XYZ file of C-alpha atoms in Angstrom:
301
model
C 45.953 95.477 143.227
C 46.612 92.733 145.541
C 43.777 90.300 146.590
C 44.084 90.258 150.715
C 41.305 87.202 151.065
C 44.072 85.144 149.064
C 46.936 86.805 150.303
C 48.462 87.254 146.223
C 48.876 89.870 143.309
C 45.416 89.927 141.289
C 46.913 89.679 137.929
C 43.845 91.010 135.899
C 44.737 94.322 137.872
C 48.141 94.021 136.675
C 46.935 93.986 133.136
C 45.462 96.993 133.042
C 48.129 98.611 134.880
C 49.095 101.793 132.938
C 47.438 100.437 129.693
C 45.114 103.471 129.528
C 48.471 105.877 129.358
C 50.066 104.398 126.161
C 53.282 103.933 128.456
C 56.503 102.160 126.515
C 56.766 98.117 127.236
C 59.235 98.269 129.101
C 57.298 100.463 131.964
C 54.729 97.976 131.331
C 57.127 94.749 132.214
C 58.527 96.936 135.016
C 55.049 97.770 136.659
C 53.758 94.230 136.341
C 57.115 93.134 138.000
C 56.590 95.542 140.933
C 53.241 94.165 141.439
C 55.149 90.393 142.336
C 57.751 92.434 143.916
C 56.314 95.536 145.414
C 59.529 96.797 146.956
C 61.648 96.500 143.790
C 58.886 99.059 141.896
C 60.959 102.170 143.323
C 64.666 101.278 141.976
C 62.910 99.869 138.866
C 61.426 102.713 138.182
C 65.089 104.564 139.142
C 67.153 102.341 136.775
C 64.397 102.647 134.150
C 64.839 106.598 133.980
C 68.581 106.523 133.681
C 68.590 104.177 130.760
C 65.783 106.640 129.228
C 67.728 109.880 129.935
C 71.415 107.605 128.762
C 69.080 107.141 125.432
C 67.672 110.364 124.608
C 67.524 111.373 121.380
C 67.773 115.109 122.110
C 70.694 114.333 124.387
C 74.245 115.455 123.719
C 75.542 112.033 124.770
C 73.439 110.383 122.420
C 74.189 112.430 119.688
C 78.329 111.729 120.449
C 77.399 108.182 120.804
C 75.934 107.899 117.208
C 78.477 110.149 115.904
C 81.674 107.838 117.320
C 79.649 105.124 116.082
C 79.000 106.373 112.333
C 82.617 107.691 112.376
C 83.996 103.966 113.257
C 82.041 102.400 110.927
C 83.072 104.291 108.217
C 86.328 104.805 108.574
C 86.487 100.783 109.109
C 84.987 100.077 105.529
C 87.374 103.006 104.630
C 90.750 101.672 105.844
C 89.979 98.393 106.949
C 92.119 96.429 103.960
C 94.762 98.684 104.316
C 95.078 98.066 107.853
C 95.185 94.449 107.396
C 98.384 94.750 104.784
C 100.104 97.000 107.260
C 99.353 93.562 110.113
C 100.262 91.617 106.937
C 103.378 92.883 105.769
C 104.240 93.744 109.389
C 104.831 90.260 110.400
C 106.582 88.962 107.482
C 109.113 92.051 107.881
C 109.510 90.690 111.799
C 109.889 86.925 110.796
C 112.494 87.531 108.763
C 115.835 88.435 109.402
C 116.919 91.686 107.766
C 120.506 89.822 107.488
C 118.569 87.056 105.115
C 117.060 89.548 102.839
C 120.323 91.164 102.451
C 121.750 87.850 101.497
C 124.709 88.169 103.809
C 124.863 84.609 104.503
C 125.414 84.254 100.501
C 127.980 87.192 99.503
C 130.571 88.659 101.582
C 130.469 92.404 100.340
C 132.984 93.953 102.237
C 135.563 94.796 99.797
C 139.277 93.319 100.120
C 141.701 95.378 102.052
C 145.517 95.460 101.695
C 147.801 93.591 104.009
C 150.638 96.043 103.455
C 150.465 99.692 101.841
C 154.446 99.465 101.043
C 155.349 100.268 97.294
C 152.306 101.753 96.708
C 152.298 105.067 94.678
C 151.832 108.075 97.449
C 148.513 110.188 97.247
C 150.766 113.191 95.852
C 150.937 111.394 93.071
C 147.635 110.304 92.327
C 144.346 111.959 90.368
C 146.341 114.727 88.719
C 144.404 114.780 86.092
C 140.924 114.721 88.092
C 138.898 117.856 87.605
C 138.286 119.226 90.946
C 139.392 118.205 94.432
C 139.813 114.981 95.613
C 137.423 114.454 98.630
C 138.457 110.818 99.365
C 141.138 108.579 98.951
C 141.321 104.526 99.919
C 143.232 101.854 99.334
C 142.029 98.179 98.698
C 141.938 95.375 96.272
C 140.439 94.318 93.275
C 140.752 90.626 92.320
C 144.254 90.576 94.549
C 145.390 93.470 92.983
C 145.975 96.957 94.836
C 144.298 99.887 93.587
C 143.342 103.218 94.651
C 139.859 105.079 94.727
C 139.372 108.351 94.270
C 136.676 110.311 94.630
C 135.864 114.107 93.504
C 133.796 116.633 94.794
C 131.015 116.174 92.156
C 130.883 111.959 93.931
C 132.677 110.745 90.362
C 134.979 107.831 91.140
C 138.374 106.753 89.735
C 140.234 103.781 90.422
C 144.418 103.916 89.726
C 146.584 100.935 89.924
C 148.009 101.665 93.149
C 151.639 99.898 92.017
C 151.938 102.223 89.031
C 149.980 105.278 89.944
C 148.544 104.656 86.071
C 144.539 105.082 85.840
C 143.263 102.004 85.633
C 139.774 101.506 82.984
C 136.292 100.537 84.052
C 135.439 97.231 85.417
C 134.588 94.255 82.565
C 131.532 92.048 82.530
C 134.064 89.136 83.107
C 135.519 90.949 85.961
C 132.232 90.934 87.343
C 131.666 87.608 87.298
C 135.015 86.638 88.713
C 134.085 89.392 91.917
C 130.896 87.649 92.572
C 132.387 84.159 92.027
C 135.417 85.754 94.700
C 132.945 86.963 97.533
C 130.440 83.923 96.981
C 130.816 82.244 100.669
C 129.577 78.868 99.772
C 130.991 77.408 96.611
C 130.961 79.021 93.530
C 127.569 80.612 91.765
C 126.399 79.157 89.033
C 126.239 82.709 86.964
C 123.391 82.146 84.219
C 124.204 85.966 82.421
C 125.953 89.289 82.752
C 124.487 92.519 82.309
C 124.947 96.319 81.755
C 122.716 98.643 83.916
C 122.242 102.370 82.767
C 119.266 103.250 84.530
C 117.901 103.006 88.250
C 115.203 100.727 88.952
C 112.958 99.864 92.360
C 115.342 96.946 92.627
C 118.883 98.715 92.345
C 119.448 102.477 93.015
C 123.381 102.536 93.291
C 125.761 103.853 90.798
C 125.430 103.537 87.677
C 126.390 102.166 85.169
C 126.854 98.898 87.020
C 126.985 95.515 85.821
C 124.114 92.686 87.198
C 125.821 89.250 87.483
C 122.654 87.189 86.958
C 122.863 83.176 89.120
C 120.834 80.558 88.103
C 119.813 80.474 92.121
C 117.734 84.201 90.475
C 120.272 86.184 92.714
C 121.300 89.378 91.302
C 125.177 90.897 91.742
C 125.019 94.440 91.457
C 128.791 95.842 90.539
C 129.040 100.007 89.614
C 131.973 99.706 86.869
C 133.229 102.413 88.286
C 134.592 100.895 91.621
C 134.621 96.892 91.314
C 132.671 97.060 94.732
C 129.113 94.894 95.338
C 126.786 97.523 95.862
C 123.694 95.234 96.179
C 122.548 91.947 96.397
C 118.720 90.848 95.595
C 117.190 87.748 95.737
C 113.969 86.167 96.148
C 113.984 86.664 99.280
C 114.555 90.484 99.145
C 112.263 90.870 96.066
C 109.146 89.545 98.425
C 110.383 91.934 101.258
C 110.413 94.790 99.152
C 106.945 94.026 97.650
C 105.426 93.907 101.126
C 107.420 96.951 102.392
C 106.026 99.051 99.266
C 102.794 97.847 100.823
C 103.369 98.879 104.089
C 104.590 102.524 103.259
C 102.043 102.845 100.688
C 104.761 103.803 97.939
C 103.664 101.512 95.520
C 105.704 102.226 92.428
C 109.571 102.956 94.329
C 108.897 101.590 97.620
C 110.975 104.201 99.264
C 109.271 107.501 100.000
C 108.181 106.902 103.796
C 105.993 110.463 103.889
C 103.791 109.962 100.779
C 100.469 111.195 101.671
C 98.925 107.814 101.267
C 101.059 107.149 104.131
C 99.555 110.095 106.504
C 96.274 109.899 105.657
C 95.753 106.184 106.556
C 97.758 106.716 109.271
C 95.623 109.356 110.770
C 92.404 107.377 109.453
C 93.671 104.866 111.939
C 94.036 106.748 114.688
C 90.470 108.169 114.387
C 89.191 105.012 114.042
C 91.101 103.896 117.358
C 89.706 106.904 119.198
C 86.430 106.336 118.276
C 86.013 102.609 118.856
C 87.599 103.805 122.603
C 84.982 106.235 122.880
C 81.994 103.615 122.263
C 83.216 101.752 124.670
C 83.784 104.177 127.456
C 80.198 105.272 126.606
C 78.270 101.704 126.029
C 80.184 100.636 129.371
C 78.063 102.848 132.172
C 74.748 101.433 129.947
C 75.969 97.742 130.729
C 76.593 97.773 134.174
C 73.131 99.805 134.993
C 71.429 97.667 132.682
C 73.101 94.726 134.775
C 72.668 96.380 137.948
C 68.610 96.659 137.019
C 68.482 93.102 136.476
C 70.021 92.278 139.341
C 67.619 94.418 141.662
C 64.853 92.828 139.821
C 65.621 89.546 140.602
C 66.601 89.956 144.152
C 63.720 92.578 145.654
């Protein structure tokens, strides 16, 4: 196919060149290429049956190829927006500090403790009249004055004046609003209403009942009556956190159960996704680099 009287490839040969056999155009762009470059026509050829046997459709690697890639696809479309909450809600939980949402830089909640525990009535004579054995016993204060908690095997609570050894009634609603007022750290709250809690809710799962010392700031003062004690403090702050955490755990309506099955299945979604997006790229990488490797034999020989 080469003129020797001119010394160069006669390209009307090259034309014809394997037109007869029906061959694919690639073979055809390869064998016109080794007719410029008649040493390359060899390791074209070469590079041009690996890429055919990487692609064959009767071949297992194939067939794993298009599997991974269905699988990824799908499960992408699948789990894709719940992935992007979990990124979501993950870096708001990380930004904030866990000692903000807790509002710790706005209530002190550790309960007042006793300087002295002279005078006070001995634990011999306290809960006599509590049905079943006392489990606990601790001293503190209440609004500067000493009392006594007990607490039963059942996890009922009693408080006694600890002066008089007399049991000592419930916590008030204005008894709750003096408490918050007392372990506000800044200033005083402005307290916009007072309320009785009987049942649990996503926001407050202490004891109940418990009062909810309502601040125009909308920071709620959880109080059980039975104790005097803060047992939680919510703000806006917290309220956004726990909306994003529901969304993170996939527990929607109490935002606590960490194993729902929401939970697990995305989870694992993920990870299948992950594994097959690795294996398309362990098995488009060999592909590239011959495919690179052609190109750069062809434009060298």
């Amino acid at each position: 196919m080469y003129d020797s009287a001119k010394g160069w490839p006669d390209y009307r040969k090259a034309r014809r060149c394997h037109c007869g056999s029906r061959e694919t155009r690639r073979k055809l762009e390869n064998c016109s290429i080794s007719l410029i470059f008649p040493h390359a026509q060899e390791i074209a050829w070469q590079d041009s049956n690996k890429t055919d046997a990487f692609l064959g459709g009767d071949s297992v690697t194939q067939k794993t190829h298009i599997r991974a890639s269905k699988i990824h696809k799908w499960l992408a479309l699948f789990i894709g927006a719940q992935l992007l909450l979990w990124f979501a809600s993950g870096v708001i939980m990380s930004v904030v500090p866990i000692e903000t949402v807790r509002s710790e830089h706005l209530v002190a909640r550790e309960p007042e403790q006793l300087n002295s525990l002279v005078g006070l009535v001995t634990p011999e004579n306290l809960g006599r009249e509590i049905s079943g054995n006392v489990v606990s016993l601790r001293y503190r204060s209440v609004l500067g004055r000493p009392v006594a908690e007990l607490e039963n095997g059942r996890g009922e609570t009693f408080l006694y004046d600890a002066k008089t050894g007399i049991k000592r009634s419930q916590i008030t609603s204005k008894e709750a609003g003096l408490i918050t007022s007392r372990a506000w750290i800044t200033g005083r709250p402005n307290i916009a209403a007072v309320e009785k809690v009987v049942t649990g809710s996503t926001e407050y799962r202490g004891a109940l009942p418990a009062w909810r010392v309502d601040t125009e700031d909308d920071v709620s003062v959880y109080i059980p009556l039975s104790t005097g004690e803060i047992a939680a403090v919510r703000s806006t702050t917290w309220r956004v956190y726990d909306f994003f955490w529901g969304l993170h755990i996939m527990d929607w309506k109490n935002h606590e159960n960490f194993n729902s099955w929401w939970l697990v299945i995305f989870a694992l979604g993920g990870l299948t996704m992950a594994l097959s997006g690795l294996l398309l790229i362990i098995k488009r990488w060999p592909f590239r680099r011959s495919r690179k490797g052609r190109n750069l034999h062809t434009t060298h020989a």
